[in-house]
Coordinates of C-alpha atoms in Angstrom, one line a residue:
Chain A
X1 CA -7.1 82.4 86.2
X2 CA -10.5 80.6 86.9
X3 CA -12.6 83.6 86.0
X4 CA -14.9 82.5 83.3
X5 CA -14.2 83.8 79.8
X6 CA -16.0 87.2 78.9
X7 CA -17.7 87.8 75.5
X8 CA -14.8 90.1 75.0
X9 CA -12.3 87.6 75.3
X10 CA -14.1 85.1 73.3
X11 CA -14.1 87.5 70.5
X12 CA -10.3 88.3 71.0
X13 CA -9.4 84.5 70.9
X14 CA -11.7 83.9 67.9
X15 CA -10.0 86.7 65.8
X16 CA -6.4 85.5 67.0
X17 CA -7.4 82.2 65.5
X18 CA -8.4 83.7 62.2
X19 CA -4.8 85.6 62.1
X20 CA -2.9 82.4 62.8
X21 CA 0.2 82.3 60.6
X22 CA -0.2 85.8 59.1
X23 CA 3.3 87.8 58.6
X24 CA 1.8 91.2 59.2
X25 CA -1.5 92.1 60.4
X26 CA -2.5 96.0 60.7
X27 CA -5.4 97.4 63.0
X28 CA -7.1 100.5 62.0
X29 CA -8.8 103.2 64.3
X30 CA -11.4 102.7 66.9
X31 CA -10.4 98.9 66.9
X32 CA -9.4 98.0 70.5
X33 CA -10.9 94.2 70.2
X34 CA -9.1 93.5 66.8
X35 CA -6.1 95.3 68.2
X36 CA -5.9 93.0 71.3
X37 CA -6.4 90.0 69.0
X38 CA -3.4 91.2 66.8
X39 CA -1.1 91.7 69.8
X40 CA -2.2 88.2 71.1
X41 CA -1.4 86.5 67.7
X42 CA 2.1 88.4 68.1
X43 CA 2.6 87.1 71.5
X44 CA 1.4 83.3 70.6
X45 CA 3.8 83.5 67.6
X46 CA 7.0 84.4 69.3
X47 CA 9.6 81.6 69.1
X48 CA 7.6 79.8 66.1
X49 CA 9.6 78.5 63.2
X50 CA 8.1 81.2 60.8
X51 CA 8.9 83.8 63.3
X52 CA 6.6 86.3 65.1
X53 CA 3.7 87.9 63.3
X54 CA 4.4 91.8 62.7
X55 CA 1.6 94.1 64.1
X56 CA 0.9 97.6 63.2
X57 CA -1.7 99.2 65.4
X58 CA -2.9 102.5 64.1
X59 CA -2.9 105.2 66.8
X60 CA -0.2 103.5 68.7
X61 CA 3.3 104.7 69.4
X62 CA 4.8 101.5 70.5
X63 CA 3.2 99.3 68.3
X64 CA 3.7 100.8 65.2
X65 CA 6.8 101.0 63.2
X66 CA 5.7 103.3 60.4
X67 CA 7.9 106.5 59.7
X68 CA 6.5 107.8 56.4
X69 CA 3.1 108.8 57.7
X70 CA -0.4 107.6 57.2
X71 CA 0.3 106.8 53.4
X72 CA 2.5 103.9 54.4
X73 CA -0.2 101.6 55.4
X74 CA -1.8 101.9 52.1
X75 CA 1.6 101.8 50.3
X76 CA 2.5 98.4 52.0
X77 CA -1.0 97.1 51.3
X78 CA -0.9 97.8 47.6
X79 CA 2.6 95.8 47.7
X80 CA 1.1 92.8 49.4
X81 CA 2.9 93.5 52.5
X82 CA -0.1 93.4 54.8
X83 CA -1.8 90.1 55.0
X84 CA -4.6 90.9 57.3
X85 CA -6.8 94.0 58.1
X86 CA -10.1 94.7 60.1
X87 CA -13.1 96.4 58.6
X88 CA -16.7 96.9 60.3
X89 CA -19.7 98.7 58.8
X90 CA -22.8 100.4 59.9
X91 CA -24.4 98.3 57.4
X92 CA -23.1 94.9 55.9
X93 CA -25.0 92.9 53.4
X94 CA -24.8 89.2 52.2
X95 CA -22.6 90.0 49.2
X96 CA -20.1 91.5 51.7
X97 CA -20.6 95.0 50.8
X98 CA -19.9 97.4 53.6
X99 CA -21.4 100.9 54.6
X100 CA -19.6 103.2 56.6
X101 CA -21.3 106.5 55.2
X102 CA -25.0 106.5 56.3
X103 CA -28.5 105.2 55.7
X104 CA -31.5 106.3 53.4
X105 CA -30.0 108.4 50.8
X106 CA -26.9 110.3 50.2
X107 CA -25.8 112.9 51.1
X108 CA -28.5 114.1 53.4
X109 CA -30.2 110.6 54.6
X110 CA -31.3 109.2 57.9
X111 CA -28.2 108.3 59.8
X112 CA -24.8 109.7 59.0
X113 CA -21.8 107.9 60.1
X114 CA -18.3 109.4 60.0
X115 CA -17.1 108.0 56.6
X116 CA -15.4 105.2 54.7
X117 CA -11.8 105.5 56.1
X118 CA -9.4 103.3 54.2
X119 CA -12.3 100.6 53.5
X120 CA -12.7 101.4 49.8
X121 CA -8.9 100.7 49.1
X122 CA -7.9 98.1 51.7
X123 CA -10.9 95.7 51.0
X124 CA -9.4 95.2 47.4
X125 CA -5.8 94.7 48.5
X126 CA -5.4 92.8 51.9
X127 CA -5.8 89.1 51.3
X128 CA -7.5 88.4 54.8
X129 CA -10.0 91.1 55.6
X130 CA -11.8 90.2 58.8
X131 CA -15.3 91.8 59.2
X132 CA -15.8 92.6 62.6
X133 CA -19.3 94.0 64.0
X134 CA -20.2 93.2 67.7
X135 CA -24.1 94.5 67.2
X136 CA -25.6 91.7 65.3
X137 CA -29.0 92.8 64.4
X138 CA -31.2 93.3 61.2
X139 CA -30.3 97.0 61.3
X140 CA -26.7 96.1 60.6
X141 CA -27.0 92.8 58.7
X142 CA -29.3 94.1 55.8
X143 CA -30.5 92.5 52.4
X144 CA -28.6 95.5 50.6
X145 CA -26.4 98.3 52.1
X146 CA -27.9 101.7 51.4
X147 CA -24.4 103.0 50.4
X148 CA -21.3 100.9 49.1
X149 CA -18.4 102.4 50.8
X150 CA -16.4 99.2 49.9
X151 CA -17.5 96.7 47.3
X152 CA -17.6 93.0 48.1
X153 CA -16.1 90.7 45.4
X154 CA -17.8 90.6 42.2
X155 CA -17.3 89.8 38.5
X156 CA -15.8 93.2 37.6
X157 CA -12.4 91.7 36.3
X158 CA -10.9 94.5 38.8
X159 CA -7.5 93.8 40.4
X160 CA -8.7 92.6 43.7
X161 CA -5.9 90.5 45.5
X162 CA -8.0 91.1 48.7
X163 CA -11.4 90.7 50.1
X164 CA -13.3 89.2 52.8
X165 CA -12.1 86.3 54.7
X166 CA -14.5 86.0 57.6
X167 CA -16.9 87.7 59.7
X168 CA -17.3 87.8 63.4
X169 CA -20.2 89.3 65.4
X170 CA -21.4 89.2 68.8
X171 CA -23.4 86.1 68.0
X172 CA -21.4 83.9 65.6
X173 CA -18.6 83.4 63.4
X174 CA -18.9 83.2 59.5
X175 CA -16.6 82.1 57.0
X176 CA -16.9 83.9 53.6
X177 CA -16.9 81.4 50.7
X178 CA -14.9 83.2 47.9
X179 CA -15.9 81.0 45.0
X180 CA -19.7 81.1 45.8
X181 CA -19.4 84.5 47.5
X182 CA -21.5 83.7 50.3
X183 CA -21.2 84.1 54.0
X184 CA -21.2 80.5 55.6
X185 CA -21.9 80.0 59.3
X186 CA -19.3 78.1 61.0
X187 CA -19.9 78.4 64.8
X188 CA -22.3 80.1 67.4
X189 CA -21.0 81.8 70.4
X190 CA -22.1 80.2 73.9
X191 CA -25.4 81.2 75.1
X192 CA -26.7 81.8 71.5
X193 CA -28.5 79.7 68.8
X194 CA -28.8 79.3 65.1
X195 CA -32.4 80.3 65.3
X196 CA -31.1 83.7 67.0
X197 CA -28.7 84.4 64.2
X198 CA -31.2 83.8 61.6
X199 CA -33.6 86.2 63.4
X200 CA -31.3 88.7 63.5
X201 CA -29.7 88.6 60.0
X202 CA -31.4 90.2 57.2
X203 CA -29.6 88.4 54.6
X204 CA -29.3 84.8 53.3
X205 CA -26.3 82.7 54.6
X206 CA -25.2 79.3 54.1
X207 CA -24.8 76.8 57.3
X208 CA -21.7 74.7 57.6
X209 CA -22.5 71.1 57.8
X210 CA -21.5 71.0 61.5
X211 CA -22.2 74.2 63.1
X212 CA -20.0 74.4 66.4
X213 CA -20.0 76.2 69.6
X214 CA -17.3 79.0 69.1
X215 CA -14.4 77.9 71.0
X216 CA -13.1 79.8 74.0
X217 CA -9.5 80.7 74.1
X218 CA -7.2 77.9 75.6
X219 CA -5.2 78.6 78.8
X220 CA -2.1 79.9 77.1
X221 CA -4.1 82.4 75.2
X222 CA -6.1 83.5 78.1
X223 CA -3.2 84.0 80.5
X224 CA -1.3 86.1 77.6
X225 CA -4.5 88.0 76.9
X226 CA -5.1 89.1 80.5
X227 CA -1.5 89.8 81.1
X228 CA 0.8 91.1 78.6
X229 CA -1.9 91.7 75.8
X230 CA -4.1 93.8 78.1
X231 CA -1.2 96.0 78.9
X232 CA -0.1 96.4 75.5
X233 CA -3.6 97.3 74.3
X234 CA -4.1 99.7 77.2
X235 CA -1.5 102.2 75.5
X236 CA -3.8 103.0 72.6
X237 CA -7.2 102.0 74.2
X238 CA -6.8 102.9 78.0
X239 CA -10.7 102.9 78.4
X240 CA -11.2 99.5 76.9
X241 CA -8.3 98.0 79.0
X242 CA -9.6 99.8 82.2
X243 CA -13.2 98.2 81.4
X244 CA -11.5 94.7 80.8
X245 CA -9.3 94.8 83.9
X246 CA -12.5 95.3 85.8
X247 CA -13.9 91.9 84.6
X248 CA -10.8 89.8 85.7
X249 CA -10.5 87.9 89.0
X250 CA -8.7 89.7 91.7
X251 CA -4.9 89.0 91.6
X252 CA -3.0 87.6 94.5
X253 CA -0.6 90.4 94.7
X254 CA -2.0 94.0 93.9
Chain B
X1 CA 21.4 131.2 56.0
X2 CA 19.8 134.3 57.5
X3 CA 17.2 134.6 60.0
X4 CA 13.9 134.5 58.5
X5 CA 11.3 136.6 60.1
X6 CA 8.2 134.5 59.7
X7 CA 7.5 134.0 63.3
X8 CA 4.1 135.8 64.1
X9 CA 1.6 135.8 66.8
X10 CA -1.3 133.4 66.4
X11 CA -4.0 135.9 65.3
X12 CA -1.6 137.2 62.7
X13 CA -1.1 133.5 61.5
X14 CA -4.7 133.0 61.4
X15 CA -5.3 136.1 59.6
X16 CA -3.4 134.4 56.7
X17 CA -6.1 132.0 55.8
X18 CA -8.3 134.1 53.5
X19 CA -12.1 133.5 53.2
X20 CA -12.8 130.7 50.6
X21 CA -9.5 129.1 51.0
X22 CA -8.9 125.3 50.2
X23 CA -7.3 124.6 53.8
X24 CA -5.7 121.3 54.3
X25 CA -5.4 119.9 57.9
X26 CA -4.0 116.9 59.7
X27 CA -5.6 114.2 61.7
X28 CA -5.2 114.3 65.4
X29 CA -2.2 112.1 65.9
X30 CA -0.2 114.1 63.3
X31 CA -0.8 117.7 64.7
X32 CA -3.7 119.6 65.0
X33 CA -3.4 123.5 65.3
X34 CA -6.4 123.9 67.6
X35 CA -5.2 127.3 69.2
X36 CA -5.1 128.7 65.6
X37 CA -8.3 127.2 64.6
X38 CA -9.8 129.2 67.6
X39 CA -8.5 132.2 66.1
X40 CA -9.9 131.4 62.9
X41 CA -13.4 131.0 64.5
X42 CA -12.9 134.3 66.4
X43 CA -12.2 135.9 63.3
X44 CA -15.3 134.3 61.6
X45 CA -13.3 132.9 58.7
X46 CA -16.0 131.8 55.9
X47 CA -16.4 129.5 53.0
X48 CA -13.5 127.2 53.6
X49 CA -13.0 124.2 51.5
X50 CA -11.7 121.8 54.6
X51 CA -9.3 119.0 53.4
X52 CA -8.8 116.5 56.3
X53 CA -5.6 114.2 55.8
X54 CA -7.3 111.9 56.0
X55 CA -9.7 112.4 58.9
X56 CA -10.6 115.0 61.4
X57 CA -12.3 115.1 64.6
X58 CA -12.9 118.1 66.9
X59 CA -11.1 120.6 64.5
X60 CA -13.4 120.0 61.6
X61 CA -16.5 119.7 63.8
X62 CA -16.0 123.1 65.3
X63 CA -15.1 124.8 62.1
X64 CA -18.4 123.5 60.7
X65 CA -20.5 124.3 63.7
X66 CA -19.1 128.1 63.6
X67 CA -20.3 128.4 59.8
X68 CA -16.6 128.5 58.6
X69 CA -16.9 125.8 56.2
X70 CA -18.7 125.2 52.7
X71 CA -17.0 122.0 51.6
X72 CA -15.6 119.2 53.5
X73 CA -13.5 116.8 51.8
X74 CA -12.7 113.8 54.1
X75 CA -12.5 110.1 54.6
X76 CA -14.1 110.4 58.2
X77 CA -15.3 113.2 60.6
X78 CA -15.3 111.4 64.4
X79 CA -14.5 112.5 67.8
X80 CA -13.6 108.7 68.2
X81 CA -14.1 107.4 71.7
X82 CA -16.0 110.7 72.5
X83 CA -18.5 110.0 69.8
X84 CA -19.4 111.3 66.4
X85 CA -19.3 115.1 65.3
X86 CA -22.3 116.8 66.4
X87 CA -21.9 119.6 64.3
X88 CA -20.9 117.6 61.2
X89 CA -23.7 115.4 61.5
X90 CA -26.0 118.4 61.9
X91 CA -24.8 120.0 59.0
X92 CA -25.0 117.0 56.7
X93 CA -28.6 116.6 57.7
X94 CA -29.3 120.1 57.0
X95 CA -27.6 120.2 53.8
X96 CA -25.4 123.3 54.9
X97 CA -22.1 121.8 53.9
X98 CA -21.2 120.3 50.6
X99 CA -19.6 116.8 51.5
X100 CA -16.7 115.3 49.4
X101 CA -16.7 111.7 50.9
X102 CA -13.4 110.2 50.1
X103 CA -11.0 107.2 51.2
X104 CA -8.0 107.7 53.1
X105 CA -5.4 106.7 50.4
X106 CA -7.1 108.8 47.8
X107 CA -6.5 111.9 49.8
X108 CA -2.9 111.2 50.2
X109 CA -2.7 110.6 46.4
X110 CA -4.3 113.8 45.5
X111 CA -2.0 115.5 47.6
X112 CA 1.0 113.4 46.3
X113 CA -0.1 114.6 42.7
X114 CA -0.1 118.1 43.8
X115 CA 3.3 117.7 45.4
X116 CA 4.7 116.4 42.1
X117 CA 3.1 119.1 39.8
X118 CA 1.1 116.2 38.2
X119 CA -2.8 116.5 37.1
X120 CA -3.7 113.0 38.9
X121 CA -2.5 110.1 40.7
X122 CA -3.5 106.5 40.0
X123 CA -4.8 104.4 42.7
X124 CA -5.9 101.0 43.3
X125 CA -9.2 99.6 44.9
X126 CA -12.2 102.1 45.2
X127 CA -14.0 100.4 41.9
X128 CA -17.4 99.6 42.8
X129 CA -17.7 101.8 45.6
X130 CA -20.6 104.4 45.7
X131 CA -17.8 107.0 46.6
X132 CA -17.0 107.3 42.9
X133 CA -20.5 108.0 41.7
X134 CA -20.2 111.2 43.7
X135 CA -17.0 112.2 42.7
X136 CA -16.1 113.9 39.3
X137 CA -12.7 114.5 40.4
X138 CA -12.0 110.7 40.4
X139 CA -12.1 108.7 37.1
X140 CA -11.8 105.0 36.3
X141 CA -9.2 104.9 33.2
X142 CA -7.4 102.2 31.7
X143 CA -3.9 101.2 32.9
X144 CA -1.9 102.3 29.6
X145 CA 0.7 99.5 30.5
X146 CA -1.8 96.7 30.8
X147 CA -4.6 95.1 29.2
X148 CA -8.1 95.2 30.5
X149 CA -6.9 96.7 33.9
X150 CA -9.2 99.5 35.3
X151 CA -7.5 102.0 37.7
X152 CA -8.9 105.2 39.4
X153 CA -7.4 108.5 38.5
X154 CA -7.5 110.7 41.6
X155 CA -7.2 114.5 40.5
X156 CA -4.6 116.6 42.2
X157 CA -5.7 118.2 45.6
X158 CA -3.9 121.6 45.6
X159 CA -4.5 123.3 48.7
X160 CA -4.2 126.9 49.0
X161 CA -3.2 126.5 52.7
X162 CA -1.8 124.1 54.9
X163 CA -2.2 124.5 58.6
X164 CA -0.9 122.3 61.5
X165 CA 0.9 121.8 64.8
X166 CA 4.4 120.6 65.2
X167 CA 6.7 120.3 68.1
X168 CA 9.8 122.7 67.2
X169 CA 10.6 125.7 65.0
X170 CA 13.8 127.4 64.7
X171 CA 14.6 131.0 64.1
X172 CA 15.5 130.4 60.6
X173 CA 11.9 129.3 59.6
X174 CA 12.5 125.5 59.7
X175 CA 9.9 123.3 61.4
X176 CA 10.7 119.9 63.1
X177 CA 7.9 117.4 62.7
X178 CA 9.5 114.2 63.9
X179 CA 7.8 111.0 62.8
X180 CA 4.8 112.9 61.8
X181 CA 6.0 112.6 58.1
X182 CA 2.6 113.3 56.5
X183 CA 3.0 116.9 57.5
X184 CA 5.7 117.2 55.1
X185 CA 3.2 115.9 52.4
X186 CA 1.0 118.7 53.4
X187 CA 3.5 121.4 53.3
X188 CA 4.8 120.1 49.8
X189 CA 1.5 120.1 48.3
X190 CA 0.0 123.4 49.4
X191 CA 0.8 126.8 48.4
X192 CA 1.4 128.2 51.5
X193 CA 2.0 126.4 54.9
X194 CA 1.2 127.8 58.3
X195 CA 2.5 126.0 61.5
X196 CA 2.0 126.4 65.2
X197 CA 4.8 124.8 67.3
X198 CA 5.1 123.8 71.2
X199 CA 8.6 125.3 71.2
X200 CA 11.1 127.6 69.3
X201 CA 14.6 126.7 69.5
X202 CA 17.9 128.4 69.2
X203 CA 20.2 127.2 66.5
X204 CA 19.2 126.0 62.9
X205 CA 17.4 122.6 62.9
X206 CA 19.1 121.6 59.6
X207 CA 22.5 121.7 61.1
X208 CA 21.5 118.9 63.2
X209 CA 21.7 115.5 61.3
X210 CA 19.4 113.9 63.7
X211 CA 16.7 116.2 63.3
X212 CA 17.4 117.6 59.7
X213 CA 15.5 114.6 57.9
X214 CA 12.4 115.3 60.0
X215 CA 12.4 119.0 59.3
X216 CA 10.4 121.1 57.0
X217 CA 12.6 123.5 55.5
X218 CA 11.8 127.3 55.5
X219 CA 11.2 127.4 51.8
X220 CA 7.7 126.0 52.2
X221 CA 6.7 127.8 55.4
X222 CA 4.7 131.0 55.3
X223 CA 4.6 131.6 59.0
X224 CA 5.0 130.1 62.3
X225 CA 3.3 130.8 65.6
X226 CA 4.7 129.9 69.0
X227 CA 1.7 128.1 70.7
X228 CA 2.5 126.1 73.8
X229 CA -0.3 123.5 74.3
X230 CA -1.2 124.4 71.0
X231 CA -3.2 121.3 70.4
X232 CA -5.5 121.6 73.6
X233 CA -8.2 120.3 74.1
X234 CA -6.7 117.4 72.0
X235 CA -3.7 115.5 73.3
X236 CA -0.1 115.7 72.0
X237 CA 1.8 112.5 72.1
X238 CA 3.5 112.2 75.4
X239 CA 3.8 115.9 75.9
X240 CA -0.1 116.2 77.2
X241 CA -3.1 114.0 77.2
X242 CA -6.4 114.8 75.7
X243 CA -8.7 116.9 77.9
X244 CA -11.4 114.2 78.2
X245 CA -13.7 116.3 80.8
X246 CA -13.7 119.2 78.1
X247 CA -14.4 116.6 75.3
X248 CA -17.2 115.1 77.1
X249 CA -18.7 118.1 77.9
X250 CA -18.5 119.3 73.9
X251 CA -20.1 116.3 72.8
X252 CA -22.9 116.8 75.2
X253 CA -23.5 120.6 74.7
X254 CA -22.9 120.7 70.8
X255 CA -25.8 118.6 70.3
X256 CA -27.7 121.6 69.8
X257 CA -26.9 124.8 68.2
X258 CA -27.6 126.7 71.3
X259 CA -25.4 124.5 73.2
X260 CA -22.6 124.7 70.8
X261 CA -22.9 128.5 71.0
X262 CA -22.1 128.4 74.5
X263 CA -19.1 126.0 73.7
X264 CA -17.7 128.6 71.3
X265 CA -18.2 131.7 73.9
X266 CA -16.5 129.7 76.5
X267 CA -13.6 128.3 74.2
X268 CA -13.0 131.9 73.0
X269 CA -12.9 133.3 76.4
X270 CA -10.1 131.0 77.5
X271 CA -8.9 127.4 78.2
X272 CA -11.0 126.7 81.3
X273 CA -13.3 123.7 81.6
X274 CA -16.9 123.8 79.9
X275 CA -19.7 124.9 82.0
X276 CA -22.7 123.1 80.8
X277 CA -25.7 124.8 79.8
X278 CA -28.5 124.5 82.5
X279 CA -31.0 126.8 81.3
X280 CA -28.7 129.9 81.9
X281 CA -28.6 132.7 79.2
X282 CA -25.9 132.6 76.8
X283 CA -24.3 135.9 78.1
X284 CA -24.4 134.9 81.7
X285 CA -22.3 131.6 80.7
X286 CA -19.7 133.3 78.6
X287 CA -19.4 136.1 81.3
X288 CA -18.8 133.3 83.8
X289 CA -16.2 131.7 81.7
X290 CA -14.3 135.0 80.9

């Protein structure tokens, strides 16, 4: 277990730390890294006094206990039974609005993305929404999104027990200050710098008094990640698991 | 209960989808009637209002590419790990389809309203999203039981036809859906329901307590077609995997209208692998696949 921690493993470990203590985390479509992080959180929480974290991975047969169809996730969220979820965005702005529809005008714009999925709803209802987007560039992190799929928190007196909790990218980790409604840079990943984050971010953000280097997962997390979690996530994301496995040190026994 | 003669062949099933129908289909994990979709394309169905529950992939993309669709009502069209839907993207840019962008729970809510015979279903969230600006069938209303509490009313989605794939049917017209519970919602909300199944079993599914709770009774089902591997090239649970080579070839070829035409010709000709377009004439390729 001496191989260096890969960027993917750093992201998985970082998300798992953001999920510490949640009772139930759900993972949406096309989300292998959040899925692996949720499964790691479960593995780490087993045997704890609070009990194991419940994980619902959409698209999985083994790690999803829903029996009432796709609507069940949304019903659970509205009841407060989902503590954490993940959203990404083709564009994300400094007010934490996210855009999953497309750029430059609607409906016929520049780039068209698949669509908003459950974002417009879950963003309001899940307390710990973790924004996750690996690509950290000015085309993603824009001053103002071209289309609001899901609105960030605002003074609209709308029922909104949920909202953004943190944002993890390929460069860094931001906290989201709910009172000031600003992203706050907490840590920068190894090999990257605050200047790089500023250069690649199209909106203003605050910077914590002490910006640290994003911590690598500890030995326990790394062993679980590369063994059990890799196997579990491989059921839903076989290609992702195969690519990840190829980065691992050659095991002593085949 | 008498035997219901609603087992038809797959072309007859596809013929029950009229031009201009509001057609509701399921997401890949729930059960997509791809073999029946091929018959819809062969027939050249037109002007569909396609409602995806809540998202779709290959099925929506080929129907759009083949010119079968006037309106798409969806929360997402994607071929997931294989990429974006090339025909969908092209149609949006060309303005050749009307897009009703949705969010997943709103599609479920619209169907639930229809299922209950209600004009609308209220739903949390959404307010602040630009989706609302483009949906005259979603309205912000005051919660009549609260004070200063806005909530979104989602108009009922009443489909003319539901079309999906399921594991089993019996000869009494009942369809077993297992854990894919949302197929029940599609059937309950729609005026008529068409189903393709992997297998037709003897006996009555409703007589088996282990199965009856996950069975759509015949009263909702207009017609059933026996279509083994009816989700190909998509995969179906543990029964068969997605045909990844076909999907990769599709994504490559469907990037151009000419390539997509070749895909359709080969797909209509049979279940073989897609041969890429390499400067060959379309007729030659279609001939080779047949």
